[in-house]
C-alpha positions as protocol buffer text, in pm:
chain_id: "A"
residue {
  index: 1
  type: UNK
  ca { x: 10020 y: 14697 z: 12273 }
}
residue {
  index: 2
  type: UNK
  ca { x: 9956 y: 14983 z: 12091 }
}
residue {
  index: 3
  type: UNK
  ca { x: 9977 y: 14989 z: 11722 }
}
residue {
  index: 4
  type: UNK
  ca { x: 10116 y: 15275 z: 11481 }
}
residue {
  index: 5
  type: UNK
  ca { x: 9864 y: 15427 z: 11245 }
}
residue {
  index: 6
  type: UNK
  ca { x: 9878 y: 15401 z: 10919 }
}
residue {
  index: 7
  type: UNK
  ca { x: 9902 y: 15783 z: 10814 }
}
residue {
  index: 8
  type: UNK
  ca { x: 10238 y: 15747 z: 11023 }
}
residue {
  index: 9
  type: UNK
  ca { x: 10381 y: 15476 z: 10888 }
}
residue {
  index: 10
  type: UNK
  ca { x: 10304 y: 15655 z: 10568 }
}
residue {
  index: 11
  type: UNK
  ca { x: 10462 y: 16022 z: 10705 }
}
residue {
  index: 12
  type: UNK
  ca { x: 10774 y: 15747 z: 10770 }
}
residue {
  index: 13
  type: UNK
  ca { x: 10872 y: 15586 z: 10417 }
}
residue {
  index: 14
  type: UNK
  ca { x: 10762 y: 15939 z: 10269 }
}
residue {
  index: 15
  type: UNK
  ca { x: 11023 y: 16058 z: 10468 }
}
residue {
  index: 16
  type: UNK
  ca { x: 11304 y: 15843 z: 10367 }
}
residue {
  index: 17
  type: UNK
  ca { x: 11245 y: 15855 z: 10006 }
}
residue {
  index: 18
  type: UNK
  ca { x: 11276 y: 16215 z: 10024 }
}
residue {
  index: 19
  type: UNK
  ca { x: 11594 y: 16165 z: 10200 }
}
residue {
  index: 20
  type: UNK
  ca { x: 11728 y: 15887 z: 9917 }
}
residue {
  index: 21
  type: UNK
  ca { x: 11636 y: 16123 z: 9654 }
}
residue {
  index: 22
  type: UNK
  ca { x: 11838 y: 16409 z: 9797 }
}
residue {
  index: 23
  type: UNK
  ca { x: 12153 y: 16241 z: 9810 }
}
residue {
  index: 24
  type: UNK
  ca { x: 12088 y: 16058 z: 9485 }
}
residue {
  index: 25
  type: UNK
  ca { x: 12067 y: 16411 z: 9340 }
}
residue {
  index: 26
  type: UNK
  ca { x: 12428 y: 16435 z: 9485 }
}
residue {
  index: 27
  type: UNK
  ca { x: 12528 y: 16126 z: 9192 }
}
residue {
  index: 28
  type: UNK
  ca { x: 12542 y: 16336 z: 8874 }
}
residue {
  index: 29
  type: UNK
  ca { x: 12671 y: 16673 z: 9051 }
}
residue {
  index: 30
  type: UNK
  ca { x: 13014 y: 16508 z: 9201 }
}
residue {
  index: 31
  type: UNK
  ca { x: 13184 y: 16894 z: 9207 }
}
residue {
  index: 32
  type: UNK
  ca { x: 12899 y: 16983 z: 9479 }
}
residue {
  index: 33
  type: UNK
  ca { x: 12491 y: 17141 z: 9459 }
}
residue {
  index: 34
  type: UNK
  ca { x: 12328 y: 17430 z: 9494 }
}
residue {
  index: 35
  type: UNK
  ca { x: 12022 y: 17435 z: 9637 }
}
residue {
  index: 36
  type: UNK
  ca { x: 11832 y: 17559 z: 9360 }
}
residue {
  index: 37
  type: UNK
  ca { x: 11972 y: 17225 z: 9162 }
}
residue {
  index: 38
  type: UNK
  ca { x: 11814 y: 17009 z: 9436 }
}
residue {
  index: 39
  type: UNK
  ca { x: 11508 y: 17183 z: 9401 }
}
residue {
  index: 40
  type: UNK
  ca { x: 11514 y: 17087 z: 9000 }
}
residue {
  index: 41
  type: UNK
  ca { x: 11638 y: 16745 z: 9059 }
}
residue {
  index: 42
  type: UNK
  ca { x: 11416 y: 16616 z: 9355 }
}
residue {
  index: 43
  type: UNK
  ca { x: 11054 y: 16830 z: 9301 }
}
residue {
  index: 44
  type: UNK
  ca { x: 11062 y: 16942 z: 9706 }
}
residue {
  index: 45
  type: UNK
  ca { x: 11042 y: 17300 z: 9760 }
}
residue {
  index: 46
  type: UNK
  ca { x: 11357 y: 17449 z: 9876 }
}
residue {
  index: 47
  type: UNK
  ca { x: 11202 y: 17453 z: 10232 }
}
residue {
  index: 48
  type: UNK
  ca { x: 11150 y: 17139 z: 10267 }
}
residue {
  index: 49
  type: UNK
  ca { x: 11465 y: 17037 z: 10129 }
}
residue {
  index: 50
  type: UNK
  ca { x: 11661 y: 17293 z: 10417 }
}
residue {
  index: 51
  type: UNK
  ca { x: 11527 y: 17094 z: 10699 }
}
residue {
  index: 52
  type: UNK
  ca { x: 11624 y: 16776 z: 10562 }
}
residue {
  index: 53
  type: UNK
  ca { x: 11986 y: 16917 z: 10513 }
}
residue {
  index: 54
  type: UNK
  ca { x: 12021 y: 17048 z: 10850 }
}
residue {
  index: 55
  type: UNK
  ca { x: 11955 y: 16658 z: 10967 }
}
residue {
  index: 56
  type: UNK
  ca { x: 12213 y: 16544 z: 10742 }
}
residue {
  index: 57
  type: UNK
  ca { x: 12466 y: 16774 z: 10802 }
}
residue {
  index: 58
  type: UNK
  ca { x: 12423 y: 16751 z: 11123 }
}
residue {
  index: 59
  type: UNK
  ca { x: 12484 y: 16358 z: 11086 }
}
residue {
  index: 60
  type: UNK
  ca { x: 12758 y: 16448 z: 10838 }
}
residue {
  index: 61
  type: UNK
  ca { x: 12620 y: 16313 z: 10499 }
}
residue {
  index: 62
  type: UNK
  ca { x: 12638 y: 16624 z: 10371 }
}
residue {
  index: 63
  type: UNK
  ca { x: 12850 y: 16930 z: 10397 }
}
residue {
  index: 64
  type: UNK
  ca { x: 12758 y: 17274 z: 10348 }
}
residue {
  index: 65
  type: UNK
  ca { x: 13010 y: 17489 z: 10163 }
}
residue {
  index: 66
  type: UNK
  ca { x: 13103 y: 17876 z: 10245 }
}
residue {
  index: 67
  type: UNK
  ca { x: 12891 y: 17978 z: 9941 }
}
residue {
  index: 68
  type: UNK
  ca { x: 12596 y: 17770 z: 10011 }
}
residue {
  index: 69
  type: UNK
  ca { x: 12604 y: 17485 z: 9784 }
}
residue {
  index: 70
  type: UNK
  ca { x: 12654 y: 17126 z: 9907 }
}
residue {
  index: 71
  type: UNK
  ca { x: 12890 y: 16864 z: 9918 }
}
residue {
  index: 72
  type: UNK
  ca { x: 12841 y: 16510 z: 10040 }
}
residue {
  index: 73
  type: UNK
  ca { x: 12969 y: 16428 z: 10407 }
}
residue {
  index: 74
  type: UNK
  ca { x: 13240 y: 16198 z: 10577 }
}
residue {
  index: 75
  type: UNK
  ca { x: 12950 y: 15960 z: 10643 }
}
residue {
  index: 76
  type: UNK
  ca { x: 12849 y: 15904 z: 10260 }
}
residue {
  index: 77
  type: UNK
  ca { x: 13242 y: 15817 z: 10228 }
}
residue {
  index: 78
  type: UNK
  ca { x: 13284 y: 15576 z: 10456 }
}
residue {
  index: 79
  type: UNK
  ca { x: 12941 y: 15402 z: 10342 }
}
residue {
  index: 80
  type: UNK
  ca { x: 13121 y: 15406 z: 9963 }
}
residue {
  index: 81
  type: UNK
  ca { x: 13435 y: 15267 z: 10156 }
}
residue {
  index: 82
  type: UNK
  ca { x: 13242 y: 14984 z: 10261 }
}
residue {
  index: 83
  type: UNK
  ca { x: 13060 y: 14880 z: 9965 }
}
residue {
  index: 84
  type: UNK
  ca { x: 13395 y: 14866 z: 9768 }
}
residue {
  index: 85
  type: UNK
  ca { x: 13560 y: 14647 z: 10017 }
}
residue {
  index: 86
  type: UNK
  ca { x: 13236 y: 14406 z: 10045 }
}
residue {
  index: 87
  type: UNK
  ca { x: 13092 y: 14405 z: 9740 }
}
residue {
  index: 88
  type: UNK
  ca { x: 13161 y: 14060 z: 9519 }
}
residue {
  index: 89
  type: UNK
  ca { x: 13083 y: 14048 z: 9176 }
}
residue {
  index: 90
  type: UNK
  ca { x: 13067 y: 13657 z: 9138 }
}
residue {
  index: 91
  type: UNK
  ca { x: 12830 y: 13673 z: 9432 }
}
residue {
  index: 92
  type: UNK
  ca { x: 12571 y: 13863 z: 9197 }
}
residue {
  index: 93
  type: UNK
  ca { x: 12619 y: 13775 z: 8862 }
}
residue {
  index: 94
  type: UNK
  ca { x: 12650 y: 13342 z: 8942 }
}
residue {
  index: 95
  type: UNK
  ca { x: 12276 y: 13323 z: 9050 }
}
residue {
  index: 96
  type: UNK
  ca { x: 12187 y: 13485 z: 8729 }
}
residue {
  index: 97
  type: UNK
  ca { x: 12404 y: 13205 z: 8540 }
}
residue {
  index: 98
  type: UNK
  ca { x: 12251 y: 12925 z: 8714 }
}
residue {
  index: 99
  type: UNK
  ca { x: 11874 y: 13056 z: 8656 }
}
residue {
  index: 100
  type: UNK
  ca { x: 11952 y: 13122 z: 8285 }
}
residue {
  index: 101
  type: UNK
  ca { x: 12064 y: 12748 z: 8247 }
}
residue {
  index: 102
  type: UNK
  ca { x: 11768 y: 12629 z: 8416 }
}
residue {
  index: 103
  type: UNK
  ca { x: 11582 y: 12803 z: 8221 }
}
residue {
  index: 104
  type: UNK
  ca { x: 11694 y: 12768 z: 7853 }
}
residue {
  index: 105
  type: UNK
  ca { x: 11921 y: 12413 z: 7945 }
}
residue {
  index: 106
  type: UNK
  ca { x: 12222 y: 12567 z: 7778 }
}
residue {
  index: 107
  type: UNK
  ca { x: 12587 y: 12709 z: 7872 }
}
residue {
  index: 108
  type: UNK
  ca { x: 12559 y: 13057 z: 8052 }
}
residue {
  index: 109
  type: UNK
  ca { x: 12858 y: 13266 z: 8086 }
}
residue {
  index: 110
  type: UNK
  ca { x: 13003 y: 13591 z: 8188 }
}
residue {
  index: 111
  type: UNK
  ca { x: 13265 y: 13749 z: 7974 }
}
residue {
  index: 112
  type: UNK
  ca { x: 13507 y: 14028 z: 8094 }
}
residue {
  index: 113
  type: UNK
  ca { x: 13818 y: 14188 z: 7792 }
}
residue {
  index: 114
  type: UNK
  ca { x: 14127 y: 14150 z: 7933 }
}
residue {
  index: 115
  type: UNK
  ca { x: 14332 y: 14355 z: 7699 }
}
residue {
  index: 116
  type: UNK
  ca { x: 14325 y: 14204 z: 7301 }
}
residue {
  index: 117
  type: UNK
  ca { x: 14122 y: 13902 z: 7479 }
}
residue {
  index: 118
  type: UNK
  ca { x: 13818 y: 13805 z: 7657 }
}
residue {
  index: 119
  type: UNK
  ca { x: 13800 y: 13601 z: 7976 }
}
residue {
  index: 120
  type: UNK
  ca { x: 13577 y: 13361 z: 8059 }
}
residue {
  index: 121
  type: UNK
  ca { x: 13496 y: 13509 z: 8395 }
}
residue {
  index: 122
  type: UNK
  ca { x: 13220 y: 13326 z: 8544 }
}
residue {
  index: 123
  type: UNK
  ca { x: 13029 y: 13008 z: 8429 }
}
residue {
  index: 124
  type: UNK
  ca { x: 12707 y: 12773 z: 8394 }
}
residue {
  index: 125
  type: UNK
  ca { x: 12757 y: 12453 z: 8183 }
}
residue {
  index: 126
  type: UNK
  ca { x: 12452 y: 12320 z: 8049 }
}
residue {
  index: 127
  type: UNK
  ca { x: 12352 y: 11972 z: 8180 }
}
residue {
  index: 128
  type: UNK
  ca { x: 12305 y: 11821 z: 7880 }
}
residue {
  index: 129
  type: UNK
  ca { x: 12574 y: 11613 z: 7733 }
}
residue {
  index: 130
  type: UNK
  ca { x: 12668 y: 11788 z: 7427 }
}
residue {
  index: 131
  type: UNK
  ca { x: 12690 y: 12145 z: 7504 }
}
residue {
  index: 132
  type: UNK
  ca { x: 12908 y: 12422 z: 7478 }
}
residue {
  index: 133
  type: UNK
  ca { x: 13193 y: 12429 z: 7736 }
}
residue {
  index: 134
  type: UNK
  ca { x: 13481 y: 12693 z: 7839 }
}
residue {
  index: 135
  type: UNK
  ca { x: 13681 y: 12626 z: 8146 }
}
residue {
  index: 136
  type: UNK
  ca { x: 13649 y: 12954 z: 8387 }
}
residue {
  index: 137
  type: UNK
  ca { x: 13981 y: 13174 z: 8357 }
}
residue {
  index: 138
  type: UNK
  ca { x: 14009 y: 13102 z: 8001 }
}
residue {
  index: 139
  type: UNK
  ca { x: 14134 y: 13348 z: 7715 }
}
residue {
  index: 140
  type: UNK
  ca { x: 13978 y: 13360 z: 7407 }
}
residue {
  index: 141
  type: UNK
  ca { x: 14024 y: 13556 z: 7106 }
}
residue {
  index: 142
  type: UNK
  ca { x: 13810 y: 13888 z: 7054 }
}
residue {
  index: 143
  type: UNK
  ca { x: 13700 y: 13708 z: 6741 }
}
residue {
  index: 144
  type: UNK
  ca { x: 13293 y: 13753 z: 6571 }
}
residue {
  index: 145
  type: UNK
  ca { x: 13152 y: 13568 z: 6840 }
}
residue {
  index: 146
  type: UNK
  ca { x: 12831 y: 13759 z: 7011 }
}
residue {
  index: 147
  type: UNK
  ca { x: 13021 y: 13814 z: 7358 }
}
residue {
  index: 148
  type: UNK
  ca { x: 13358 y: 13956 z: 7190 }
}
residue {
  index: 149
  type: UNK
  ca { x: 13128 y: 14194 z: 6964 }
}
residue {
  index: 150
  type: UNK
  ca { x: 12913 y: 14303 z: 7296 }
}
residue {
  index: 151
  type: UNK
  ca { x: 13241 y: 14372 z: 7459 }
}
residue {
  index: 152
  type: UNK
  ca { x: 13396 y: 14580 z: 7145 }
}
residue {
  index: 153
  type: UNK
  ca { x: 13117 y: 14746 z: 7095 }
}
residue {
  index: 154
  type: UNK
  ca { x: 13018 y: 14872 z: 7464 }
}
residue {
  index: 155
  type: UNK
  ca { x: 13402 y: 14952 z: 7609 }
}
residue {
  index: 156
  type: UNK
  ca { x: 13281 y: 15327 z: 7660 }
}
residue {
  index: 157
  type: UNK
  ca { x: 13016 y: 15233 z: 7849 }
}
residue {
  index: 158
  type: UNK
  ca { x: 12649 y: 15311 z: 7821 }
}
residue {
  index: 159
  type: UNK
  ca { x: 12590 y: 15529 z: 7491 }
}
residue {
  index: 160
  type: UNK
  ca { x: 12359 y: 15851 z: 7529 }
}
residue {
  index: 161
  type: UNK
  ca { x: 11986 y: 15755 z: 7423 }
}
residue {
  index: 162
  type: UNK
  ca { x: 12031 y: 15386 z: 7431 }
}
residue {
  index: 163
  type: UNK
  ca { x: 11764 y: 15120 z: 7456 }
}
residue {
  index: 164
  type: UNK
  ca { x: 11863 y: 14734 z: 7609 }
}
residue {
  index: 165
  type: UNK
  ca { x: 11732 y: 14527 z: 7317 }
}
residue {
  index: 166
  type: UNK
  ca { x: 12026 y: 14741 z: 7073 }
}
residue {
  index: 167
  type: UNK
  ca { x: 12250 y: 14575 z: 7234 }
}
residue {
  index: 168
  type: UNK
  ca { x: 12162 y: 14224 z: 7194 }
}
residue {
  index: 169
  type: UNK
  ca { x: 12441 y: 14023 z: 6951 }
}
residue {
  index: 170
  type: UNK
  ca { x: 12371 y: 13715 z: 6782 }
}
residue {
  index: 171
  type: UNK
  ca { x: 12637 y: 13478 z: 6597 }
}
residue {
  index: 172
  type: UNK
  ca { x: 12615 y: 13105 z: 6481 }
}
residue {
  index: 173
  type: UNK
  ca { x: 12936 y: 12971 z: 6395 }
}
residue {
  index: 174
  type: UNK
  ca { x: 13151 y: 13193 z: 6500 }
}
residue {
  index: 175
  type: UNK
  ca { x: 13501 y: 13217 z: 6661 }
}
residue {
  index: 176
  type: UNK
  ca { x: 13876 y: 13101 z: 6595 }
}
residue {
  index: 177
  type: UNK
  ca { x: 13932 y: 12935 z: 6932 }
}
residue {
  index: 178
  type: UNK
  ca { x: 13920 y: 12603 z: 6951 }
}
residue {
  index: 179
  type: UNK
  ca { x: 13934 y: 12562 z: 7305 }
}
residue {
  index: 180
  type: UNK
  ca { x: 13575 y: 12581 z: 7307 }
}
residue {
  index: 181
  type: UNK
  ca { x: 13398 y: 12218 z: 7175 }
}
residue {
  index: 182
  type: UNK
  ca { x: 13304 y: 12238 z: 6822 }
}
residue {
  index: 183
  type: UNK
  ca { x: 13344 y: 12626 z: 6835 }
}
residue {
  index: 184
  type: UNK
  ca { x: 13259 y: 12611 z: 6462 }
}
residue {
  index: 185
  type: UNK
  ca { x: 12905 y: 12447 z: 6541 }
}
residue {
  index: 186
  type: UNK
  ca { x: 12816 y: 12697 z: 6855 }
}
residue {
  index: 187
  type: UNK
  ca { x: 12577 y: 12982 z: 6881 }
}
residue {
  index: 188
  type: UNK
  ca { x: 12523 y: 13230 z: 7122 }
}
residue {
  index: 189
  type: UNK
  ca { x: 12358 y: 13524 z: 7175 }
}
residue {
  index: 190
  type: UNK
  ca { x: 12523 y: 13838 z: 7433 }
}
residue {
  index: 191
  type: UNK
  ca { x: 12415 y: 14119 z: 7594 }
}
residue {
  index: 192
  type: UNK
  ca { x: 12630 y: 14412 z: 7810 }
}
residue {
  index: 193
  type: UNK
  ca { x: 12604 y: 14416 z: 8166 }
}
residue {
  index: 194
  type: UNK
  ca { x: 12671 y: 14819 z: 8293 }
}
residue {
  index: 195
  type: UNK
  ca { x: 12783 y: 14885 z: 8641 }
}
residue {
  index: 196
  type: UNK
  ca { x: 12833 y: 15249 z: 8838 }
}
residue {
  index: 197
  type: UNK
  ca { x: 12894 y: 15511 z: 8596 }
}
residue {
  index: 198
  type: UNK
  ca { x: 12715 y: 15298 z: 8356 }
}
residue {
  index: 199
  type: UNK
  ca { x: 13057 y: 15200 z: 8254 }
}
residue {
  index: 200
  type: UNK
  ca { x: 13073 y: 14805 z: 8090 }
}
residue {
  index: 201
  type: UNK
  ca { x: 13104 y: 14526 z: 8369 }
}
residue {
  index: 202
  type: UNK
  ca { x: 13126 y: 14201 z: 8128 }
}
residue {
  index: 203
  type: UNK
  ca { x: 12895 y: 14041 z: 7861 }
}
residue {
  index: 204
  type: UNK
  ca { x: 12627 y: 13801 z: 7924 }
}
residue {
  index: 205
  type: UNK
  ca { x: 12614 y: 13480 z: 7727 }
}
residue {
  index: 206
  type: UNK
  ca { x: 12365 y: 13213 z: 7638 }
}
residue {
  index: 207
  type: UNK
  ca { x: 12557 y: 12950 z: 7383 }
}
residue {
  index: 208
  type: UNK
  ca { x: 12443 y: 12574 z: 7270 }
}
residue {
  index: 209
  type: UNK
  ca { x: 12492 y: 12342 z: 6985 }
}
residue {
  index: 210
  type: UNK
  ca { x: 12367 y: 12515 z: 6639 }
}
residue {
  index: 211
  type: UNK
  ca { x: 12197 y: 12165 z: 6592 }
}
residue {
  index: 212
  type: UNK
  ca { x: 11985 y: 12237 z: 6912 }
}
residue {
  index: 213
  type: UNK
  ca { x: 11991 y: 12630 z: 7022 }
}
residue {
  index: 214
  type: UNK
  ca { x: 11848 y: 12923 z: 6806 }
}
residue {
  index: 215
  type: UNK
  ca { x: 12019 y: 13225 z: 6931 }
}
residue {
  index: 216
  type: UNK
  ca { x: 11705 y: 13369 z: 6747 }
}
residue {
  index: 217
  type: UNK
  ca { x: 11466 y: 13256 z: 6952 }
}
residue {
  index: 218
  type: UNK
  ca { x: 11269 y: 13560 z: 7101 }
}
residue {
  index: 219
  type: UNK
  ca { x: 11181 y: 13387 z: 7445 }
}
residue {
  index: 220
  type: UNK
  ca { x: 11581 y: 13321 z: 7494 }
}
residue {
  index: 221
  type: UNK
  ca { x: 11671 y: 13689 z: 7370 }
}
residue {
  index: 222
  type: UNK
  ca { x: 11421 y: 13810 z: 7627 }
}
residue {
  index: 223
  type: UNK
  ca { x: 11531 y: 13620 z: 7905 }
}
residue {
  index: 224
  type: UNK
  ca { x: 11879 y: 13707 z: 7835 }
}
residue {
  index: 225
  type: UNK
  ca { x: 11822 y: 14036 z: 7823 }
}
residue {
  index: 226
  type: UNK
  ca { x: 11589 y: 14083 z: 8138 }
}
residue {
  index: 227
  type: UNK
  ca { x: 11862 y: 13914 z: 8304 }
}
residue {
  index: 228
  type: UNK
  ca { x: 12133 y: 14158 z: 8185 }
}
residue {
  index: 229
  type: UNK
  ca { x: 11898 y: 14496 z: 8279 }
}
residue {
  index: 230
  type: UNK
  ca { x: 11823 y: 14349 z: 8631 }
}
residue {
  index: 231
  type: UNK
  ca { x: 12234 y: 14239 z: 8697 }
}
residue {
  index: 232
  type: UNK
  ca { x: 12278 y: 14621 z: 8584 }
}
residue {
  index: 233
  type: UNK
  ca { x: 12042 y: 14767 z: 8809 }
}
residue {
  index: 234
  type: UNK
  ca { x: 12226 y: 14578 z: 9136 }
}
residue {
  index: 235
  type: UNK
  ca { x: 12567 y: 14677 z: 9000 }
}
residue {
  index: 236
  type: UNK
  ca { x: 12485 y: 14995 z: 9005 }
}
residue {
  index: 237
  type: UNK
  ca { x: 12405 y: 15112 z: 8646 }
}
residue {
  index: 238
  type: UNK
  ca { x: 12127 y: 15360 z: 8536 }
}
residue {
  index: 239
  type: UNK
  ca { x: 11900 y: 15109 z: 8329 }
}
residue {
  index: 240
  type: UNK
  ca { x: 11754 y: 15235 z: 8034 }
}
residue {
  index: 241
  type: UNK
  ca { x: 11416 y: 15047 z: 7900 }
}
């Protein structure tokens, strides 16, 4: 059995990212492109770029307008189409919960605002016996706790010029709920989780016992916040460093 060269396989994924990076061009022009403006955004020489569109228009991903610019196709469409209808956000964001338990052996949880509130979305308990503990589907108050302050502060979305670690909220103490055990004796620390658009998706929580968890802790603050850049990243958001 033969076997395929190298320099071809190479040709091959050269190929397709290429491709990718012509219809990600495509993202941040939604009105349609010119084909000068794929030039700028992708680095291929207009050229190279034309043979690529012919392919895809021909396999309607993309749709040439009457004065030359682009659109994208029926086919890009009903690939959106099916992402929307299959795409579960508890399927994503409850393996990060469970690995930031393991790893710090405290409560993990996801936040979402639900109006003057925040819901506790998604959760992790910690295994220990005294923990922090909300019941999933719970309202709480957008009080001065880290995951109500994330979720004020990032309801726009993504600022302009933003780096990850800005966003990281801190609070010991905090809250006037008192669904959640010993709320006055809890700390957490939150970051924002982004999704398409970079619009907000929820807040991500680490919270213990003050007696037990530093929500200064740098190794914890990391964690959390590699966690929250990586959860972005598969919902869709454009991750800043």
């Amino acid at each position: 059995m033969s076997r395929q060269k190298s320099t071809d396989v190479d040709r091959s994924v050269k190929a397709v990212k290429r491709t990718l990076a012509i219809l990600d061009a495509f993202i941040p022009h939604p009105g349609g492109i010119s084909l000068g403006e794929l030039e700028a955004a992708t680095g291929l020489f207009k050229s190279v770029i034309l043979r690529y569109m012919l392919t895809l228009e021909a396999e309607r991903y993309v749709f040439k307008r009457a004065d030359g610019s682009y659109e994208l196709g029926s086919r890009a469409y009903q690939l959106g189409c099916v992402y929307e209808r299959t795409f579960d956000l508890h399927q994503h964001v409850k393996p990060v919960l469970e690995k930031l338990t393991a790893a710090t052996q405290e409560s993990s949880t996801f936040y979402v605002r639900d109006g003057d509130f925040r819901m506790c979305l998604l959760r992790k308990d910690s295994p220990q016996h005294i923990k922090s503990s909300v019941p999933v589907g719970t309202l709480l108050a957008m009080d001065d706790t880290s995951a109500a302050s994330v979720l004020r502060h990032f309801e726009q979305g993504m600022p302009q010029r933003w780096r990850y670690q800005q966003g990281l909220f801190t609070s010991t103490g905090a809250g006037l709920n008192r669904l959640e055990t010993n709320s006055l004796l809890t700390a957490s620390i939150s970051v924002p989780v982004f999704k398409h658009d970079n619009q907000l998706a929820g807040a991500l929580s680490i919270s213990g016992p003050t007696s037990r968890f530093d929500p200064e802790d740098v190794a914890s603050q990391q964690l959390l916040l590699q966690a929250a850049q990586e959860l972005s990243y598969v919902l869709g958001a454009a991750t800043r460093e």
